[in-house]
Each structure stands twice: as structure tokens, then as C-alpha cells.
Amino acid sequence: MGKILGIDLGTTNSVVAVMDRNGPFVVPNSVGERLTPSVVGFARSGEVLVGKKAKRGAVMNVGRTVFSIKRHMGSNYRVRIEGKEYTPQEISGMILQKLKQDAEEYFGEECDQAIITVPAYFTDAQRQATKDAGEIAGLNVRRIIDEPTAAALAYGLDKKADQTIMVYDLGGGTFDVSIIEVISGVFKVLAISGNTHLGGDDFDNRIVQHLIAEFKEMYGVDLSSDPIAMQRLKEAAEEAKMELSEIKETQIVVEAIHMSDKGPLTLSSKLTRDQFEKLIEDLIQQTIPCMNRALEDANLKPEQIDTVLLVGGSTRIPAVRELVKKTMNKQPHRDISPEEVVALGAAVETMVLAPLDGTIEDSLAARYGKDKPVIIHITPFSLGVGIENDQFVPIIERNSTYPTEAKDVFTTTRDFQEAISFPIYEGEEPIASENTFLDMLRIEGITPAPRGVARVEVTFRLNADRILEARAEDLATGVEKKIVIEATDTRLSESEKLRMVKEARERVTAQLRQRIGESIQEQASAMLERADGLVTARPDHSMTHQVSLIADQLRAALEQGDHKKIQPILEELVHVVDQIETAGGG
């Protein structure tokens, strides 16, 4: 069995990690960096760009570059490029495919298995979409685990004392807070709260709006209607945000951002840390109710939390750290890089799935102990059914540990009713239709009787992978109906998924051919320089004319871009030049 990748598929950046004899480590990407931007660009040439290349070319590729697709996972959102629509799963699959390829190049072997992390507050639809994205990328997704739990694994496993951890995870597009009890290698999630639409993207946007207002006041020009200007502003805002985590003020300069009648106009604005913190104050304040709710659900007070762990790039902002410190009355920890800790924890979790070789096992036992980590998960949302008058009746309550099973008994609402439909929902609203619809459970063949007489038992079973099985049984006759909730109206069909997998493989093949072609061209260019140098240095050699003829053939093949022709001509030129240089003399 090959290596299992631990992948943090992030809103802004993504990270891959694996386990070795020294513990988890981050795998660098193809350009030697530890973070890969979660950005996909569609070049006009037809090439799909992923990562730094896509992000760097975004200004020139406006309208063809996709950012923060994670915020749309599990929804009906579509990206339209030149008339073709792409789902969030497909775009995320392109990012995962890039991470997979980079890992394979690093290790020199196939890496087709992974654990992928998701925000703890992700819904069933969002988790299913993430798993689909992995499959599109050619990965066997062995498990989907929560980001805060992964962070706790990376942080807490080699700590000797039992402890209760609060994980405050503020990333590029999502926010989670989890409270986790760690006792003798058992990680029990006590409470989960969060907001899947709060993060660094929102902070960047506040800076962008500030700059737009300043520019409009100074020049009377509204930049918000200019897509290229907006992309440049977003990049400048992100850079300023990061700088203000380290320094007290920064100068934002975007040259020639608008062409006026009098010539190009440049945006120049000084932004202080205090100004930035005022711009985002209401946003970071939104994390406090989530922390309080998690504490309440866990039946704990701030002083009963031993460690607060900061996760996600946005926790580098001093105002965020200060808010957490003030709310929890203790200094939060950043012992591990907040951008990398989730992927490292996912790599730790791979130990549960695949035993490492004996040497590595012994080495890890010295650090982590003999027992592998055990995680006891909870579901962040209630699961239940809709009944008469659009009422929601929870069957599995929010914050229940799973795997689990729960049941309730219902009856008919009309005389001589022979069937009952139970719409299944996920959420906390008392009005059923205001929650997330998952599927419909319908039982037929009930013995006709006056209303209120029939007794139908509905059972929900949530397995270790958080897949829900629902069953309805007429207690009088034993007639039953069972369904497995694996799909929603946003889930890809098998035919769609197969098409996307096929297209993903074709992209890999095309990229491989392109790399091979570029390599051959580089070799051919280098060989032509060598041949030309030989002809110049030894014009009287008996084989010089032959070298010139072959070199001309190689130049012609390069102009045509025909790699099948280039290779044999290149090999012939190498052979002749080697022959001359080896023989020496004339």
C-alpha cells in the first residue's frame, strides 16, 4: 500500500502532509513551497492552471480564474467559462489533482489514497461534495475528518497530560470552534459551532471596499465596475492584511489602476493596523457567540479549558488573537503553523488506516505511545423529520456522538391512511422547511385505520462515516421501508462523476505530454548550441557538413512542433556530435 495523504483542502491555500518515522511532515509542491493556493485558472490556450501559476496570472485572466470555491461546496453554484459550466466539486477536484501530482513527483510513486479535512460545521451535502471532489481527482478518499479535530491530533497527541482543548479555526472562508477532550489518546469531541461563511476573504473585502471609497472620493471614479481593477485591489488587500499582522502600518500602491481623460490614475493609500481592525471588528466579534455556544454545549466554563489552539491563517491577525485571549482569559497557542496544522493532523490520522513498517512504528511509539489515536465524533446538526404543519422533530440531536441510533414513533393524521411520507431534514429550525432537506422516506402498505391508531416507528442510524440510514416500520404489520441518505439535490450523479473523472485523467495526460514536449525542446535547443559550437570550432572536420544538415532538420522539426520527429533527429545529432568529440582530431 502506498502512502496515504493527509490533505487540508482550504479556501485560500491547501496543504498536503504524510507520516514518516519522525512524525507528520508537510510535502512541498512542485515549486518547493508548503502552501498551494486554492486557485484554478482557465487559460485562453485551453490549459488549466492550478495553484501559484493560476493566482499569479489572475489579473490577465479575469473572469477565467476561480477563487474560494470551498465556500460553494454542497451548493448548486456553477462556474461558467466560455459557455461550459463547472461544479464546485469539479473545481476542487482540479486542486486536489494538483496536490496529488505534486506528492507523486516528490515521492516518485503513486499516491492515490487520502484523508481530506473539512470544517466541522460542514453539512452532509458539503462533506459529500468534498468526497466527490477527491474521487474526481483520482483519489480513494478513505475518510473525511473535521479540521479542528485534525488540528487537535497534530497538537495534542505527543502531550503527556490529559487536557481539554478549544480549537479556534479561522481560515480563508470558514470559521469553526470545537471543544475536544483528550484522555489517554482518545479524542472526544464535546461541542462544535461555527460559521461556514466567515473568514479571511471577508477581511480582504473590507479593505477593498475601503480603497474603493477612498479612490471615489479622491477622483470621482467607482472602481467596483472594473473587473481588472477589482482583481488588482483584492490582491493588494490580501497583501496589506498579511503585512499588518507584522507591522503597524502599510502603504498600498496600485499603479495605473484607472485610465482617465488626463492619463493613468494610481491608487495610493496608507492603512494602519488600527484602521484595519476597525474595518473588521464586527466580523471577528461574530466568533464570540460561537465560542460561547460551544462552551454551553460542552457544559464548560472558560477556566475549564486547558488549551486554546489557534488554527487558520486569519488567526495571525493580532486583533483576532487578542479577542480570543480576552474571551477565554488565557493566552492561545500557535506552537504549530496555523496554516499547516490541519494537514499535519490529517497525516497523523492516517496511522489509524494503515500500519507503518516496524521501524517507523517503533519510532512513533516513542513519541505518541503504543496506542493509535481514537476519535469520538459528534454531529454538528440535528437530524429529523418534518411532520404535520411543517413541524421539525429531531430524532438524532445536535452534538450526538456517532455511530449512533435513535428512534421515535409517529401516527397517521387522516382516517384510513395507507401511506406516510417523512421528509428528512438537517438543522435546528422548528419549522421543518427552513432546514436542509436531505431525502424523502415513504412507507406504504399501512393497515387502514382511523387517524391516530397506526403506529409507525422511524429509526435513524448514523454510521462511523456520518452516513445516515433511515428506516420506517409499521409496528402492527412489520411492513418497513429503508433508505440510505447518501445524496442530496446537489450531489453529482454517477454519470456526471464518471465524465469528470475522465476529463481529469485527460488533463493529466495532456499535461504530461506537454512536460515531455517541453523537456524534449529544451534538450534540442541545448544540443543545437553544442552542435553550432562544434561547427564553428572545427569547420574543416570531415563530418561537420553532416552535423549542419542534421541541425537544420532539427530546427525545422522544432518550428513545426512535431515531437515525434524531434526525438529521432535529436538522437541522431547527439550520436554524430559525440562521435566527433570522442574521436578528436580532423
Coordinates of C-alpha atoms in Angstrom, one line a residue:
M1 CA 0.0 0.0 0.0
G2 CA 1.3 3.4 -1.0
K3 CA 1.4 6.5 1.2
I4 CA -1.9 7.9 2.4
L5 CA -2.0 11.7 2.0
G6 CA -3.4 14.0 4.7
I7 CA -5.0 16.9 2.8
D8 CA -6.3 20.2 4.1
L9 CA -8.4 21.5 1.2
G10 CA -8.5 25.1 2.2
T11 CA -10.5 28.1 0.9
T12 CA -7.3 30.2 0.3
N13 CA -4.5 27.6 0.4
S14 CA -4.3 23.8 0.5
V15 CA -1.6 21.7 2.2
V16 CA -0.5 18.0 1.9
A17 CA 1.2 16.1 4.7
V18 CA 2.3 12.5 5.3
M19 CA 3.7 10.4 8.2
D20 CA 7.2 9.1 8.3
R21 CA 9.5 7.8 11.1
N22 CA 9.8 11.3 12.6
G23 CA 6.1 12.1 12.6
P24 CA 3.9 14.1 10.2
F25 CA 5.6 16.5 7.7
V26 CA 4.3 18.8 5.0
V27 CA 5.1 17.8 1.4
P28 CA 6.4 20.7 -0.7
N29 CA 4.7 21.3 -4.0
S30 CA 6.3 21.4 -7.5
V31 CA 7.8 24.9 -6.8
G32 CA 9.2 23.9 -3.4
E33 CA 6.5 25.8 -1.4
R34 CA 4.5 24.3 1.5
L35 CA 1.2 26.1 0.7
T36 CA -0.6 25.7 -2.6
P37 CA -3.1 28.5 -3.5
S38 CA -6.6 27.0 -3.9
V39 CA -7.0 28.9 -7.2
V40 CA -7.9 27.5 -10.7
G41 CA -7.4 29.4 -13.9
F42 CA -8.5 28.6 -17.4
A43 CA -6.0 30.0 -19.9
R44 CA -7.2 31.0 -23.3
S45 CA -5.0 28.3 -24.8
G46 CA -7.1 25.7 -23.1
E47 CA -4.6 24.9 -20.4
V48 CA -5.9 24.6 -16.8
L49 CA -3.7 26.4 -14.3
V50 CA -3.8 25.5 -10.6
G51 CA -2.0 27.0 -7.6
K52 CA 0.5 29.8 -7.8
K53 CA 0.6 29.9 -11.6
A54 CA -3.2 30.5 -11.6
K55 CA -3.1 33.1 -8.8
R56 CA -0.2 35.0 -10.5
G57 CA -2.0 35.2 -13.8
A58 CA -5.4 36.2 -12.3
V59 CA -5.2 39.9 -13.4
M60 CA -4.6 38.9 -17.0
N61 CA -7.1 36.1 -16.8
V62 CA -10.0 38.0 -15.2
G63 CA -13.3 36.1 -15.5
R64 CA -11.4 32.9 -16.1
T65 CA -9.9 32.4 -12.6
V66 CA -11.7 30.8 -9.7
F67 CA -11.0 31.7 -6.1
S68 CA -12.5 30.4 -2.8
I69 CA -14.6 27.6 -4.4
K70 CA -14.8 25.9 -1.0
R71 CA -17.4 28.4 0.1
H72 CA -19.7 26.9 -2.6
M73 CA -19.3 23.2 -1.8
G74 CA -22.5 21.4 -1.5
S75 CA -24.5 24.0 -3.3
N76 CA -25.9 24.4 -6.8
Y77 CA -23.4 27.1 -7.6
R78 CA -21.7 26.8 -11.1
V79 CA -18.7 28.5 -12.6
R80 CA -19.2 29.4 -16.3
I81 CA -16.2 29.6 -18.6
E82 CA -16.8 30.2 -22.3
G83 CA -20.2 28.5 -22.1
K84 CA -19.1 25.5 -20.1
E85 CA -20.2 25.1 -16.5
Y86 CA -18.1 23.6 -13.8
T87 CA -19.4 22.4 -10.4
P88 CA -17.6 23.2 -7.1
Q89 CA -16.7 19.5 -6.9
E90 CA -15.0 19.7 -10.3
I91 CA -13.0 22.8 -9.5
S92 CA -12.0 21.4 -6.1
G93 CA -11.1 18.2 -7.9
M94 CA -8.6 20.1 -10.1
I95 CA -7.0 21.5 -6.9
L96 CA -6.8 18.0 -5.3
Q97 CA -5.4 16.6 -8.6
K98 CA -2.6 19.1 -8.4
L99 CA -1.8 18.2 -4.8
K100 CA -1.8 14.5 -5.7
Q101 CA 0.6 15.1 -8.7
D102 CA 3.0 17.2 -6.6
A103 CA 3.1 14.5 -3.9
E104 CA 3.7 11.8 -6.5
E105 CA 6.5 13.8 -8.1
Y106 CA 8.0 14.3 -4.6
F107 CA 7.9 10.6 -3.6
G108 CA 8.4 9.1 -7.1
E109 CA 5.4 6.8 -6.6
E110 CA 1.7 6.8 -7.0
C111 CA -0.3 8.4 -4.1
D112 CA -3.9 7.6 -4.7
Q113 CA -5.3 7.5 -1.2
A114 CA -6.2 10.4 1.1
I115 CA -7.8 11.6 4.2
I116 CA -9.4 15.1 3.5
T117 CA -10.3 17.5 6.1
V118 CA -13.5 19.7 6.2
P119 CA -14.8 22.4 8.5
A120 CA -16.6 20.8 11.5
Y121 CA -19.7 22.8 10.7
F122 CA -19.9 21.4 7.1
T123 CA -23.3 19.9 6.3
D124 CA -23.9 16.4 4.9
A125 CA -24.1 17.9 1.4
Q126 CA -20.8 19.8 1.8
R127 CA -19.0 16.6 3.0
Q128 CA -20.4 14.5 0.2
A129 CA -19.3 17.2 -2.3
T130 CA -15.7 17.1 -0.8
K131 CA -15.6 13.3 -1.2
D132 CA -16.8 13.6 -4.8
A133 CA -14.0 16.1 -5.5
G134 CA -11.4 13.7 -4.2
E135 CA -12.8 10.9 -6.4
I136 CA -12.7 13.2 -9.5
A137 CA -9.0 13.8 -8.7
G138 CA -8.3 10.1 -8.8
L139 CA -8.1 9.7 -5.0
N140 CA -9.6 7.0 -2.9
V141 CA -10.9 9.1 -0.1
R142 CA -10.5 6.9 2.9
R143 CA -12.0 9.3 5.4
I144 CA -13.4 12.8 5.8
I145 CA -12.4 14.3 9.2
D146 CA -13.1 17.7 10.8
E147 CA -10.4 20.3 10.6
P148 CA -10.4 21.2 14.4
T149 CA -10.1 17.6 15.3
A150 CA -7.2 17.2 12.9
A151 CA -5.5 20.2 14.5
A152 CA -6.0 18.7 17.9
L153 CA -4.4 15.5 16.7
A154 CA -1.4 17.3 15.5
Y155 CA -1.1 19.3 18.7
G156 CA -2.3 17.0 21.4
L157 CA -1.0 13.6 20.7
D158 CA 2.5 14.0 22.0
K159 CA 1.4 15.9 25.1
K160 CA 1.6 13.6 28.1
A161 CA -1.1 15.2 30.3
D162 CA -4.8 14.7 29.6
Q163 CA -6.4 18.0 28.6
T164 CA -9.5 19.8 27.3
I165 CA -8.7 21.8 24.1
M166 CA -10.6 24.5 22.4
V167 CA -9.7 24.8 18.7
Y168 CA -10.4 28.2 17.2
D169 CA -10.2 27.7 13.5
L170 CA -10.5 30.9 11.4
G171 CA -9.4 30.3 7.8
G172 CA -9.8 32.0 4.5
G173 CA -13.5 31.4 4.2
T174 CA -14.8 29.4 7.1
F175 CA -14.8 29.6 10.9
D176 CA -15.1 26.6 13.3
V177 CA -14.8 26.3 17.1
S178 CA -14.6 22.8 18.6
I179 CA -14.0 21.7 22.2
I180 CA -12.2 18.4 22.4
E181 CA -11.4 16.3 25.5
V182 CA -8.1 14.4 25.2
I183 CA -7.7 11.4 27.6
S184 CA -5.0 8.8 27.1
G185 CA -5.0 9.2 23.3
V186 CA -8.8 9.3 23.0
F187 CA -10.0 12.5 21.3
K188 CA -13.7 13.1 22.3
V189 CA -15.4 16.0 20.6
L190 CA -17.6 17.6 23.1
A191 CA -19.1 20.5 21.1
I192 CA -19.0 22.1 17.7
S193 CA -20.0 25.6 16.5
G194 CA -19.1 27.9 13.7
N195 CA -19.9 29.9 10.5
T196 CA -19.1 28.5 7.1
H197 CA -19.2 32.0 5.6
L198 CA -16.8 33.9 7.7
G199 CA -13.0 34.2 7.1
G200 CA -10.1 36.0 5.6
D201 CA -11.9 36.6 2.3
D202 CA -14.4 38.8 4.2
F203 CA -11.5 40.8 5.8
D204 CA -9.9 41.3 2.4
N205 CA -13.2 42.6 1.1
R206 CA -13.5 45.2 3.8
I207 CA -10.1 46.6 2.8
V208 CA -11.2 46.5 -0.9
Q209 CA -14.4 48.5 -0.1
H210 CA -12.3 51.0 1.9
L211 CA -10.0 51.5 -1.0
I212 CA -12.9 51.9 -3.5
A213 CA -14.4 54.6 -1.3
E214 CA -11.1 56.4 -0.9
F215 CA -10.5 56.4 -4.7
K216 CA -14.0 57.5 -5.5
E217 CA -13.7 60.4 -3.0
M218 CA -10.4 61.5 -4.5
Y219 CA -11.1 61.0 -8.2
G220 CA -14.8 60.5 -8.5
V221 CA -14.3 57.1 -10.1
D222 CA -16.0 53.9 -8.9
L223 CA -13.6 51.0 -9.4
S224 CA -16.1 48.4 -8.5
S225 CA -17.4 48.1 -12.0
D226 CA -14.0 47.3 -13.5
P227 CA -13.2 43.6 -13.1
I228 CA -9.4 44.0 -13.7
A229 CA -9.2 46.8 -11.2
M230 CA -11.2 44.7 -8.7
Q231 CA -8.8 41.8 -9.1
R232 CA -5.8 44.1 -8.5
L233 CA -7.5 45.6 -5.4
K234 CA -8.1 42.1 -4.0
E235 CA -4.5 41.1 -4.4
A236 CA -3.3 44.4 -2.8
A237 CA -5.8 44.0 0.1
E238 CA -4.7 40.4 0.8
E239 CA -1.0 41.6 0.9
A240 CA -1.8 44.5 3.1
K241 CA -3.8 42.3 5.5
M242 CA -0.8 40.0 5.9
E243 CA 1.7 42.9 6.3
L244 CA -0.5 44.4 9.1
S245 CA -0.1 41.2 11.1
E246 CA 3.6 42.1 11.4
I247 CA 3.8 45.9 11.2
K248 CA 1.7 48.8 12.4
E249 CA 1.0 50.4 9.0
T250 CA 1.4 49.8 5.3
Q251 CA 1.3 51.8 2.1
I252 CA -1.0 50.3 -0.6
V253 CA 0.0 51.4 -4.1
V254 CA -1.7 50.1 -7.2
E255 CA -0.3 51.9 -10.2
A256 CA -2.3 52.9 -13.3
I257 CA -5.5 51.3 -11.9
H258 CA -7.7 53.5 -14.0
M259 CA -7.2 55.3 -17.3
S260 CA -8.8 58.8 -17.2
D261 CA -9.0 61.5 -19.8
K262 CA -5.9 63.1 -18.3
G263 CA -3.9 59.8 -18.2
P264 CA -3.5 56.9 -15.8
L265 CA -4.6 57.2 -12.2
T266 CA -2.7 55.5 -9.4
L267 CA -4.2 54.3 -6.1
S268 CA -2.1 55.2 -3.1
S269 CA -3.4 54.7 0.4
K270 CA -1.9 54.4 3.8
L271 CA -3.6 51.8 6.0
T272 CA -2.8 51.4 9.7
R273 CA -3.4 48.3 11.8
D274 CA -5.9 50.3 13.9
Q275 CA -7.9 51.3 10.8
F276 CA -7.9 47.7 9.6
E277 CA -9.0 46.3 13.0
K278 CA -11.9 48.8 13.0
L279 CA -12.9 47.7 9.5
I280 CA -13.2 44.0 10.6
E281 CA -14.2 44.5 14.2
D282 CA -17.8 43.4 13.7
L283 CA -16.7 40.3 11.7
I284 CA -14.3 38.9 14.3
Q285 CA -16.9 39.7 17.0
Q286 CA -19.2 37.2 15.3
T287 CA -16.9 34.5 16.5
I288 CA -17.6 35.2 20.2
P289 CA -21.2 33.7 20.2
C290 CA -19.8 30.6 18.5
M291 CA -17.3 30.2 21.3
N292 CA -19.9 30.7 24.0
R293 CA -22.3 28.3 22.3
A294 CA -19.6 25.6 22.2
L295 CA -18.8 26.1 25.9
E296 CA -22.5 25.9 26.7
D297 CA -23.0 22.7 24.7
A298 CA -19.9 21.2 26.4
N299 CA -21.2 22.4 29.8
L300 CA -17.9 24.1 30.5
K301 CA -16.6 27.5 31.6
P302 CA -13.6 29.2 30.0
E303 CA -11.4 28.4 33.0
Q304 CA -12.1 24.7 32.5
I305 CA -10.4 24.8 29.0
D306 CA -6.7 23.9 29.4
T307 CA -5.5 24.9 26.0
V308 CA -6.8 27.2 23.2
L309 CA -5.3 26.3 19.9
L310 CA -5.3 28.8 17.0
V311 CA -5.7 27.3 13.5
G312 CA -6.1 29.0 10.1
G313 CA -4.1 31.9 8.5
S314 CA -6.6 34.5 9.8
T315 CA -5.5 33.8 13.4
R316 CA -2.3 35.6 12.6
I317 CA -4.2 38.9 12.9
P318 CA -3.3 40.4 16.2
A319 CA -6.9 41.6 16.9
V320 CA -8.1 38.0 16.5
R321 CA -5.5 36.7 19.0
E322 CA -6.4 39.4 21.4
L323 CA -10.1 38.7 21.1
V324 CA -9.6 35.0 21.8
K325 CA -7.3 35.8 24.8
K326 CA -9.8 38.2 26.3
T327 CA -12.8 35.9 25.8
M328 CA -11.1 32.8 27.1
N329 CA -8.9 34.6 29.7
K330 CA -5.8 32.7 28.6
Q331 CA -3.0 33.0 26.1
P332 CA -3.9 31.0 23.0
H333 CA -1.2 28.7 21.5
R334 CA 0.3 28.8 18.0
D335 CA 3.0 26.2 18.5
I336 CA 2.4 24.8 15.0
S337 CA 2.0 26.9 11.9
P338 CA -1.7 27.7 11.8
E339 CA -1.8 27.1 8.0
E340 CA -0.2 23.7 8.3
V341 CA -1.5 22.2 11.5
V342 CA -4.7 20.7 10.0
A343 CA -2.9 18.8 7.2
L344 CA -0.4 17.5 9.8
G345 CA -3.2 16.2 11.9
A346 CA -4.8 14.5 8.9
A347 CA -1.4 12.8 8.3
V348 CA -1.5 11.6 12.0
E349 CA -5.0 10.2 11.4
T350 CA -3.6 8.0 8.5
M351 CA -1.9 5.9 11.2
V352 CA -5.3 4.6 12.1
L353 CA -5.9 3.4 8.5
A354 CA -2.6 1.9 7.5
P355 CA 0.1 0.4 9.7
L356 CA 3.5 1.7 9.0
D357 CA 6.5 -0.6 8.8
G358 CA 8.0 -1.9 12.0
T359 CA 10.9 0.6 12.2
I360 CA 8.6 3.6 11.8
E361 CA 6.1 2.1 14.3
D362 CA 8.8 1.8 16.9
S363 CA 9.9 5.3 16.3
L364 CA 6.4 6.7 16.5
A365 CA 5.6 4.7 19.6
A366 CA 8.4 6.6 21.5
R367 CA 6.7 9.8 20.7
Y368 CA 3.0 9.0 20.6
G369 CA 2.7 5.8 22.7
K370 CA 1.8 2.4 21.5
D371 CA -1.9 3.0 21.0
K372 CA -3.2 4.8 17.9
P373 CA -5.4 7.8 18.4
V374 CA -9.1 7.2 18.8
I375 CA -11.6 9.9 17.8
I376 CA -15.1 10.2 19.1
H377 CA -17.0 12.5 16.7
I378 CA -20.3 14.4 17.2
T379 CA -22.7 15.6 14.6
P380 CA -23.0 19.4 14.5
F381 CA -26.6 19.4 13.3
S382 CA -29.8 17.7 14.4
L383 CA -31.3 15.1 12.0
G384 CA -35.0 14.6 12.0
V385 CA -38.3 14.5 10.0
G386 CA -41.0 17.0 9.0
I387 CA -44.5 16.3 10.2
E388 CA -47.9 17.9 10.1
N389 CA -48.0 21.8 9.9
D390 CA -44.3 21.8 8.8
Q391 CA -43.0 21.0 12.3
F392 CA -39.5 19.6 12.6
V393 CA -39.0 16.7 15.0
P394 CA -35.3 15.9 15.7
I395 CA -34.5 12.2 16.0
I396 CA -30.7 12.4 16.4
E397 CA -30.0 15.6 18.4
R398 CA -27.2 18.0 17.6
N399 CA -23.9 17.2 19.3
S400 CA -24.7 13.5 19.5
T401 CA -21.7 11.2 19.2
Y402 CA -21.7 8.8 16.3
P403 CA -22.0 6.0 15.3
T404 CA -25.4 6.1 17.0
E405 CA -29.0 5.1 16.6
A406 CA -32.2 6.8 17.7
K407 CA -35.9 6.3 17.1
D408 CA -39.4 7.8 17.5
V409 CA -43.0 6.7 16.9
F410 CA -45.4 8.6 14.7
T411 CA -49.0 8.1 13.6
T412 CA -51.4 8.9 10.8
T413 CA -53.2 12.3 10.5
R414 CA -56.1 11.2 8.3
D415 CA -58.6 8.4 8.6
F416 CA -57.7 5.1 6.7
Q417 CA -54.4 6.4 5.6
E418 CA -52.3 3.7 3.8
A419 CA -49.0 5.6 3.4
I420 CA -46.9 8.2 5.3
S421 CA -44.1 10.4 3.9
F422 CA -41.4 11.6 6.2
P423 CA -39.2 14.4 4.7
I424 CA -35.8 14.1 6.3
Y425 CA -34.0 17.4 7.3
E426 CA -30.7 18.5 8.8
G427 CA -30.8 21.6 11.0
E428 CA -32.1 23.3 14.1
E429 CA -35.1 25.4 13.0
P430 CA -38.5 24.4 14.5
I431 CA -40.1 24.9 11.0
A432 CA -39.0 21.9 9.0
S433 CA -38.8 23.5 5.6
E434 CA -36.3 26.1 7.0
N435 CA -33.8 23.3 7.5
T436 CA -31.7 21.5 4.9
F437 CA -33.7 18.8 3.0
L438 CA -31.8 15.6 2.6
D439 CA -34.3 13.0 1.3
M440 CA -37.8 11.5 1.5
L441 CA -38.7 8.4 3.5
R442 CA -42.1 7.0 2.4
I443 CA -43.7 3.9 3.8
E444 CA -46.7 2.3 2.1
G445 CA -48.9 -0.6 3.0
I446 CA -50.0 0.6 6.4
T447 CA -53.2 -1.2 7.6
P448 CA -56.1 1.3 7.1
A449 CA -57.4 2.6 10.4
P450 CA -58.9 5.8 11.9
R451 CA -56.4 8.6 12.3
G452 CA -54.1 8.3 15.3
V453 CA -54.4 4.5 15.5
A454 CA -51.5 3.4 13.3
R455 CA -48.0 3.4 14.9
V456 CA -45.0 3.9 12.6
E457 CA -41.5 3.7 14.2
V458 CA -38.8 5.8 12.4
T459 CA -35.2 4.8 13.2
F460 CA -32.2 6.9 12.3
R461 CA -28.8 5.1 12.3
L462 CA -25.6 7.3 11.7
N463 CA -22.5 5.2 10.9
A464 CA -18.8 6.0 11.5
D465 CA -18.5 7.8 8.2
R466 CA -21.5 10.0 9.2
I467 CA -23.7 8.4 6.5
L468 CA -27.4 8.3 7.7
E469 CA -29.7 5.3 7.3
A470 CA -33.4 5.9 7.9
R471 CA -36.0 3.2 8.4
A472 CA -39.8 3.3 8.9
E473 CA -41.7 0.3 10.2
D474 CA -45.5 -0.2 10.8
L475 CA -45.4 -1.8 14.2
A476 CA -48.7 -3.5 13.6
T477 CA -47.8 -5.4 10.4
G478 CA -44.0 -5.3 10.3
V479 CA -44.0 -3.6 6.9
E480 CA -40.9 -1.4 6.6
K481 CA -39.0 0.9 4.3
K482 CA -35.3 1.7 4.5
I483 CA -33.2 4.3 2.7
V484 CA -29.5 5.4 2.9
I485 CA -29.0 9.2 2.8
E486 CA -26.0 9.5 0.5
A487 CA -27.3 12.0 -1.9
T488 CA -28.9 15.5 -2.0
D489 CA -30.2 17.5 -4.8
T490 CA -26.7 19.0 -5.1
R491 CA -24.9 15.6 -5.3
L492 CA -23.3 14.6 -8.6
S493 CA -24.9 11.7 -10.5
E494 CA -22.6 8.7 -11.2
S495 CA -22.6 9.7 -14.9
E496 CA -21.5 13.2 -14.1
K497 CA -18.8 12.0 -11.8
L498 CA -17.5 9.5 -14.4
R499 CA -17.4 12.2 -17.0
M500 CA -15.4 14.5 -14.7
V501 CA -13.0 11.7 -13.7
K502 CA -12.4 11.0 -17.5
E503 CA -11.8 14.7 -18.2
A504 CA -9.4 14.9 -15.2
R505 CA -7.4 12.0 -16.5
E506 CA -7.3 13.5 -19.9
R507 CA -5.9 16.7 -18.4
V508 CA -3.2 14.8 -16.6
T509 CA -2.3 13.0 -19.8
A510 CA -2.2 16.4 -21.7
Q511 CA -0.1 18.0 -19.0
L512 CA 2.3 15.0 -19.1
R513 CA 2.7 15.3 -22.9
Q514 CA 3.3 19.0 -22.6
R515 CA 6.0 18.5 -20.0
I516 CA 7.6 15.8 -22.1
G517 CA 7.4 18.1 -25.1
E518 CA 9.0 21.0 -23.2
S519 CA 11.7 18.7 -22.0
I520 CA 12.5 17.5 -25.5
Q521 CA 12.5 21.1 -26.8
E522 CA 14.9 22.1 -24.0
Q523 CA 17.2 19.2 -24.8
A524 CA 17.0 20.0 -28.6
S525 CA 17.9 23.7 -28.0
A526 CA 20.8 22.8 -25.8
M527 CA 22.0 20.3 -28.4
L528 CA 21.8 22.8 -31.2
E529 CA 24.0 25.2 -29.3
R530 CA 26.5 22.4 -28.8
A531 CA 26.4 21.5 -32.5
D532 CA 26.8 25.1 -33.7
G533 CA 29.8 25.5 -31.3
L534 CA 31.4 22.4 -32.8
V535 CA 30.8 23.5 -36.4
T536 CA 32.4 26.9 -35.6
A537 CA 35.3 25.4 -33.7
R538 CA 36.1 22.7 -36.3
P539 CA 34.9 23.8 -39.8
D540 CA 37.3 21.5 -41.6
H541 CA 36.3 18.3 -39.9
S542 CA 35.0 15.6 -42.4
M543 CA 31.7 15.3 -40.5
T544 CA 31.0 19.0 -40.0
H545 CA 28.7 19.2 -43.0
Q546 CA 26.7 16.2 -41.7
V547 CA 26.3 17.9 -38.3
S548 CA 25.0 21.1 -40.1
L549 CA 22.5 19.1 -42.1
I550 CA 21.1 17.3 -39.1
A551 CA 21.0 20.5 -37.1
D552 CA 18.9 22.2 -39.8
Q553 CA 16.5 19.2 -39.8
L554 CA 16.2 19.6 -36.0
R555 CA 15.4 23.3 -36.3
A556 CA 12.7 22.6 -38.9
A557 CA 11.1 20.0 -36.6
L558 CA 11.2 22.4 -33.7
E559 CA 9.4 25.1 -35.8
Q560 CA 6.7 22.5 -36.7
G561 CA 6.4 21.5 -33.0
D562 CA 6.3 17.8 -34.0
H563 CA 7.8 16.0 -31.0
K564 CA 7.7 12.6 -32.8
K565 CA 10.0 14.0 -35.5
I566 CA 12.2 15.9 -33.0
Q567 CA 13.2 12.9 -30.9
P568 CA 14.9 10.7 -33.6
I569 CA 16.6 13.7 -35.2
L570 CA 17.9 14.8 -31.8
E571 CA 19.2 11.3 -31.0
E572 CA 21.0 11.2 -34.4
L573 CA 22.6 14.6 -33.8
V574 CA 23.7 13.6 -30.3
H575 CA 25.3 10.4 -31.8
V576 CA 27.2 12.3 -34.5
V577 CA 28.5 15.1 -32.2
D578 CA 29.5 12.5 -29.6
Q579 CA 31.4 10.6 -32.3
I580 CA 33.3 13.7 -33.4
E581 CA 34.2 14.9 -29.8
T582 CA 35.2 11.4 -28.8
A583 CA 37.4 10.8 -31.8
G584 CA 39.1 14.2 -31.7
G585 CA 41.5 15.4 -34.5
G586 CA 40.2 16.1 -38.0

